[in-house]
Tab-separated table of C-alpha atoms in Angstrom:
chain	number	residue	atom	x	y	z
D	208	TRP	CA	19.390	-14.749	-42.613
D	209	ARG	CA	21.638	-17.183	-40.756
D	210	ALA	CA	21.575	-19.923	-38.155
D	211	ALA	CA	23.595	-22.841	-36.791
D	212	ILE	CA	21.691	-26.085	-36.231
D	213	PRO	CA	22.284	-29.764	-35.439
D	214	PHE	CA	22.141	-31.486	-38.830
D	215	THR	CA	23.682	-34.658	-40.229
D	216	GLU	CA	23.400	-35.553	-43.891
D	217	SER	CA	25.423	-38.113	-45.873
D	218	GLU	CA	25.221	-35.974	-49.039
D	219	PHE	CA	26.846	-33.097	-47.172
D	220	PRO	CA	30.203	-34.430	-45.973
D	221	ALA	CA	32.451	-32.760	-43.420
D	222	GLY	CA	34.958	-30.384	-44.989
D	223	LEU	CA	32.586	-29.243	-47.733
D	224	MET	CA	31.466	-25.636	-47.929
D	225	ARG	CA	28.725	-25.022	-50.460
D	226	GLU	CA	27.256	-21.767	-51.799
D	227	VAL	CA	24.476	-21.804	-54.385
D	228	TRP	CA	23.711	-18.727	-56.501
D	229	GLY	CA	20.422	-17.670	-58.023
D	230	PRO	CA	19.060	-14.374	-59.335
D	231	ALA	CA	19.348	-11.801	-56.510
D	232	GLN	CA	19.747	-14.465	-53.823
D	233	ARG	CA	22.198	-17.044	-52.483
D	234	PHE	CA	22.310	-19.870	-49.982
D	235	GLY	CA	25.442	-21.163	-48.272
D	236	LEU	CA	26.079	-23.918	-45.760
D	237	THR	CA	29.013	-25.611	-44.096
D	238	ARG	CA	29.636	-27.977	-41.232
D	239	VAL	CA	31.149	-26.275	-38.199
D	240	GLY	CA	31.815	-29.231	-35.884
D	241	GLY	CA	29.846	-30.822	-33.096
D	242	GLY	CA	27.296	-32.181	-35.565
D	243	GLN	CA	26.198	-28.662	-36.489
D	244	VAL	CA	25.702	-26.935	-39.816
D	245	TYR	CA	25.937	-23.176	-40.265
D	246	TRP	CA	23.771	-21.756	-43.038
D	247	TYR	CA	23.090	-18.324	-44.462
D	248	ALA	CA	20.728	-16.938	-47.069
D	249	THR	CA	20.808	-13.615	-48.897
D	250	LEU	CA	18.315	-11.563	-50.879
D	251	ASN	CA	18.467	-8.137	-52.516
D	252	ALA	CA	16.085	-6.095	-50.371
D	253	PRO	CA	15.621	-2.601	-48.931
D	254	PRO	CA	17.439	-2.053	-45.614
D	255	GLY	CA	15.665	-2.586	-42.328
D	256	GLY	CA	13.220	-5.181	-43.596
D	257	HIS	CA	11.718	-7.861	-41.364
D	258	GLU	CA	9.030	-10.495	-41.669
D	259	SER	CA	6.592	-11.612	-39.002
D	260	ASP	CA	7.821	-15.154	-39.672
D	261	GLU	CA	11.415	-15.123	-40.952
D	262	LYS	CA	11.602	-18.899	-41.262
D	263	ALA	CA	8.524	-18.992	-43.478
D	264	ALA	CA	10.013	-16.234	-45.626
D	265	VAL	CA	13.266	-18.153	-46.128
D	266	MET	CA	11.403	-21.386	-46.843
D	267	ARG	CA	9.316	-19.594	-49.457
D	268	LEU	CA	12.356	-17.963	-51.094
D	269	PHE	CA	14.360	-21.195	-51.329
D	270	ALA	CA	11.633	-23.761	-51.966
D	271	GLY	CA	12.739	-26.022	-54.799
D	272	TRP	CA	16.452	-25.259	-54.405
D	273	MET	CA	18.924	-28.141	-54.460
D	274	SER	CA	19.072	-30.652	-51.604
D	275	PRO	CA	19.618	-30.365	-48.703
D	276	ILE	CA	18.758	-26.628	-48.629
D	277	PRO	CA	14.988	-26.940	-48.056
D	278	ARG	CA	15.526	-29.625	-45.392
D	279	VAL	CA	18.148	-27.511	-43.597
D	280	ILE	CA	15.709	-24.596	-43.392
D	281	GLU	CA	12.886	-26.866	-42.271
D	282	ALA	CA	15.095	-28.338	-39.520
D	283	THR	CA	15.885	-24.879	-38.130
D	284	ASP	CA	14.114	-23.566	-35.047
D	285	ALA	CA	12.505	-20.262	-36.046
D	286	ALA	CA	13.902	-18.612	-32.914
D	287	ALA	CA	17.457	-19.471	-34.017
D	288	ILE	CA	17.272	-17.498	-37.270
D	289	LEU	CA	18.977	-14.100	-37.302
D	290	ARG	CA	18.280	-11.474	-39.950
D	291	ASN	CA	20.614	-8.532	-40.513
D	292	ASP	CA	21.374	-6.089	-43.279
D	293	ILE	CA	24.846	-6.338	-44.818
D	294	CYS	CA	26.656	-3.015	-44.450
D	295	ASP	CA	30.153	-1.854	-45.289
D	296	ARG	CA	32.024	1.202	-46.538
D	297	PRO	CA	34.914	1.899	-48.936
D	298	PRO	CA	38.444	1.383	-47.564
D	299	SER	CA	39.732	4.254	-45.447
D	300	SER	CA	43.214	5.805	-45.604
D	301	VAL	CA	43.147	6.913	-41.949
D	302	TRP	CA	42.872	4.388	-39.119
D	303	GLY	CA	44.211	6.397	-36.206
D	304	ARG	CA	46.174	9.293	-34.857
D	305	GLY	CA	48.539	9.757	-31.973
D	306	ARG	CA	48.582	6.702	-29.739
D	307	ILE	CA	45.214	5.443	-31.030
D	308	THR	CA	44.592	3.038	-33.906
D	309	LEU	CA	41.886	0.650	-35.089
D	310	VAL	CA	41.848	-3.066	-35.881
D	311	GLY	CA	39.417	-5.468	-37.523
D	312	ASP	CA	35.981	-4.280	-38.602
D	313	ALA	CA	36.514	-0.930	-36.896
D	314	ALA	CA	39.328	-0.232	-39.380
D	315	HIS	CA	38.125	-2.088	-42.475
D	316	PRO	CA	34.538	-3.428	-42.408
D	317	MET	CA	33.858	-5.740	-45.327
D	318	THR	CA	31.010	-7.745	-46.750
D	319	PRO	CA	31.101	-11.443	-45.771
D	320	ASN	CA	31.447	-12.775	-49.317
D	321	LEU	CA	34.978	-14.100	-48.753
D	322	GLY	CA	34.575	-15.021	-45.078
D	323	GLN	CA	37.609	-12.908	-44.212
D	324	GLY	CA	36.376	-10.282	-41.724
D	325	GLY	CA	37.506	-12.122	-38.612
D	326	CYS	CA	40.629	-13.395	-40.367
D	327	MET	CA	41.697	-9.835	-41.194
D	328	ALA	CA	41.288	-8.892	-37.528
D	329	ILE	CA	43.592	-11.750	-36.494
D	330	GLU	CA	46.166	-10.690	-39.076
D	331	ASP	CA	45.916	-7.111	-37.768
D	332	GLY	CA	46.662	-8.367	-34.271
D	333	VAL	CA	49.752	-10.247	-35.448
D	334	VAL	CA	51.159	-7.242	-37.303
D	335	LEU	CA	50.279	-4.804	-34.521
D	336	ALA	CA	51.967	-6.995	-31.899
D	337	ARG	CA	55.074	-7.321	-34.055
D	338	ARG	CA	55.293	-3.569	-34.622
D	339	LEU	CA	54.750	-2.721	-30.950
D	340	ALA	CA	57.350	-5.294	-29.916
D	341	GLY	CA	59.859	-3.269	-31.915
D	342	ALA	CA	59.029	-0.047	-30.055
D	343	THR	CA	61.833	0.144	-27.498
D	344	ASP	CA	60.394	3.100	-25.555
D	345	VAL	CA	57.211	5.167	-25.197
D	346	GLY	CA	58.355	7.483	-27.977
D	347	GLY	CA	58.321	4.571	-30.391
D	348	ILE	CA	54.643	3.743	-29.932
D	349	GLU	CA	53.196	6.262	-32.378
D	350	PRO	CA	55.632	5.364	-35.190
D	351	ALA	CA	54.862	1.683	-34.557
D	352	LEU	CA	51.127	2.303	-34.899
D	353	ARG	CA	51.573	4.223	-38.149
D	354	ALA	CA	53.861	1.447	-39.462
D	355	TYR	CA	51.203	-1.154	-38.597
D	356	GLU	CA	48.597	0.881	-40.485
D	357	ARG	CA	50.798	1.240	-43.561
D	358	GLU	CA	51.551	-2.474	-43.576
D	359	ARG	CA	47.904	-3.501	-43.359
D	360	MET	CA	46.057	-0.979	-45.530
D	361	ALA	CA	46.857	-2.328	-49.000
D	362	ARG	CA	46.002	-5.952	-48.173
D	363	THR	CA	42.769	-5.190	-46.322
D	364	ALA	CA	41.663	-2.753	-49.042
D	365	MET	CA	42.285	-5.389	-51.725
D	366	ILE	CA	40.207	-7.974	-49.880
D	367	THR	CA	37.460	-5.461	-49.000
D	368	ASN	CA	37.100	-4.409	-52.638
D	369	PHE	CA	37.270	-7.953	-54.011
D	370	SER	CA	34.644	-9.128	-51.515
D	371	TRP	CA	32.350	-6.274	-52.565
D	372	ARG	CA	32.788	-7.029	-56.293
D	373	LEU	CA	32.199	-10.747	-55.768
D	374	GLY	CA	29.076	-10.097	-53.713
D	375	ARG	CA	27.716	-7.708	-56.297
D	376	ALA	CA	28.111	-10.260	-59.100
D	377	ALA	CA	26.678	-13.026	-56.923
D	378	GLN	CA	23.568	-10.915	-56.279
D	379	TRP	CA	22.864	-9.881	-59.878
D	380	SER	CA	19.139	-10.066	-60.622
D	381	SER	CA	19.226	-9.859	-64.435
D	382	PRO	CA	18.680	-13.321	-65.982
D	383	LEU	CA	21.079	-12.418	-68.801
D	384	LEU	CA	23.835	-11.266	-66.445
D	385	CYS	CA	23.300	-14.332	-64.264
D	386	ALA	CA	23.657	-16.608	-67.309
D	387	VAL	CA	26.911	-14.871	-68.280
D	388	ARG	CA	28.178	-15.034	-64.692
D	389	ASP	CA	27.382	-18.730	-64.345
D	390	THR	CA	29.043	-19.542	-67.672
D	391	VAL	CA	32.196	-17.654	-66.717
D	392	MET	CA	32.336	-19.401	-63.336
D	393	ARG	CA	32.087	-22.816	-65.019
D	394	LEU	CA	34.922	-21.937	-67.415
D	395	ILE	CA	37.418	-20.725	-64.791
D	396	PRO	CA	40.034	-23.472	-64.238
D	397	PRO	CA	40.126	-24.839	-60.691
D	398	SER	CA	43.832	-24.013	-60.564
D	399	ALA	CA	43.051	-20.322	-61.150
D	400	ILE	CA	40.455	-20.351	-58.376
D	401	ALA	CA	42.933	-22.047	-56.029
D	402	ALA	CA	45.629	-19.486	-56.842
D	403	ARG	CA	43.251	-16.612	-56.150
D	404	HIS	CA	42.181	-18.264	-52.915
D	405	ARG	CA	45.796	-18.628	-51.812
D	406	SER	CA	46.396	-14.913	-52.403
D	407	ILE	CA	43.539	-14.163	-50.001
D	408	VAL	CA	44.190	-16.665	-47.212
D	409	GLY	CA	47.953	-17.020	-47.614
D	410	PHE	CA	49.046	-14.524	-44.964
D	411	ARG	CA	52.609	-15.293	-43.873
D	412	VAL	CA	53.275	-14.538	-40.220
């Protein structure tokens, strides 16, 4: 479930992105400008599920969670809430042939656990433009497309796989596994988290 709503809260300052994990479910929220907050909620569930009242379902699932989560849900217009299954596939080794190639989610769909789907598409565009700029004639287009694919595959596959692994751990339902996960997360030094983050977002144009 997800929505963007007008919401101002002193305990939720601008620049803060927060994601809270529980057994088999998560809730995330961040300010997105213009006095709005974007929030999302996840739950392990069979595909294709829907409720007659999605807002009531989310309120029930996250009642008692830390502030301001319940108030954010309550402040959301029911009509603004979207519900979608999360779908992806393993990285592919073929993105195109001839004078055709793929970019973004068409080439490398990924779960949203790292927030990098759109970012990877932008990176693809930069690399593709650079490779095509080096094609001096029509005959150079196909080699440029294959070079773009080779340059992008390893990085996008790494991020796709890491996003999947992170999402799987974040959605564990076993109380024992969740306790282990939460302990490990508390013990990881902030510097190690920052270094890992830089390896994901640190694309050099």
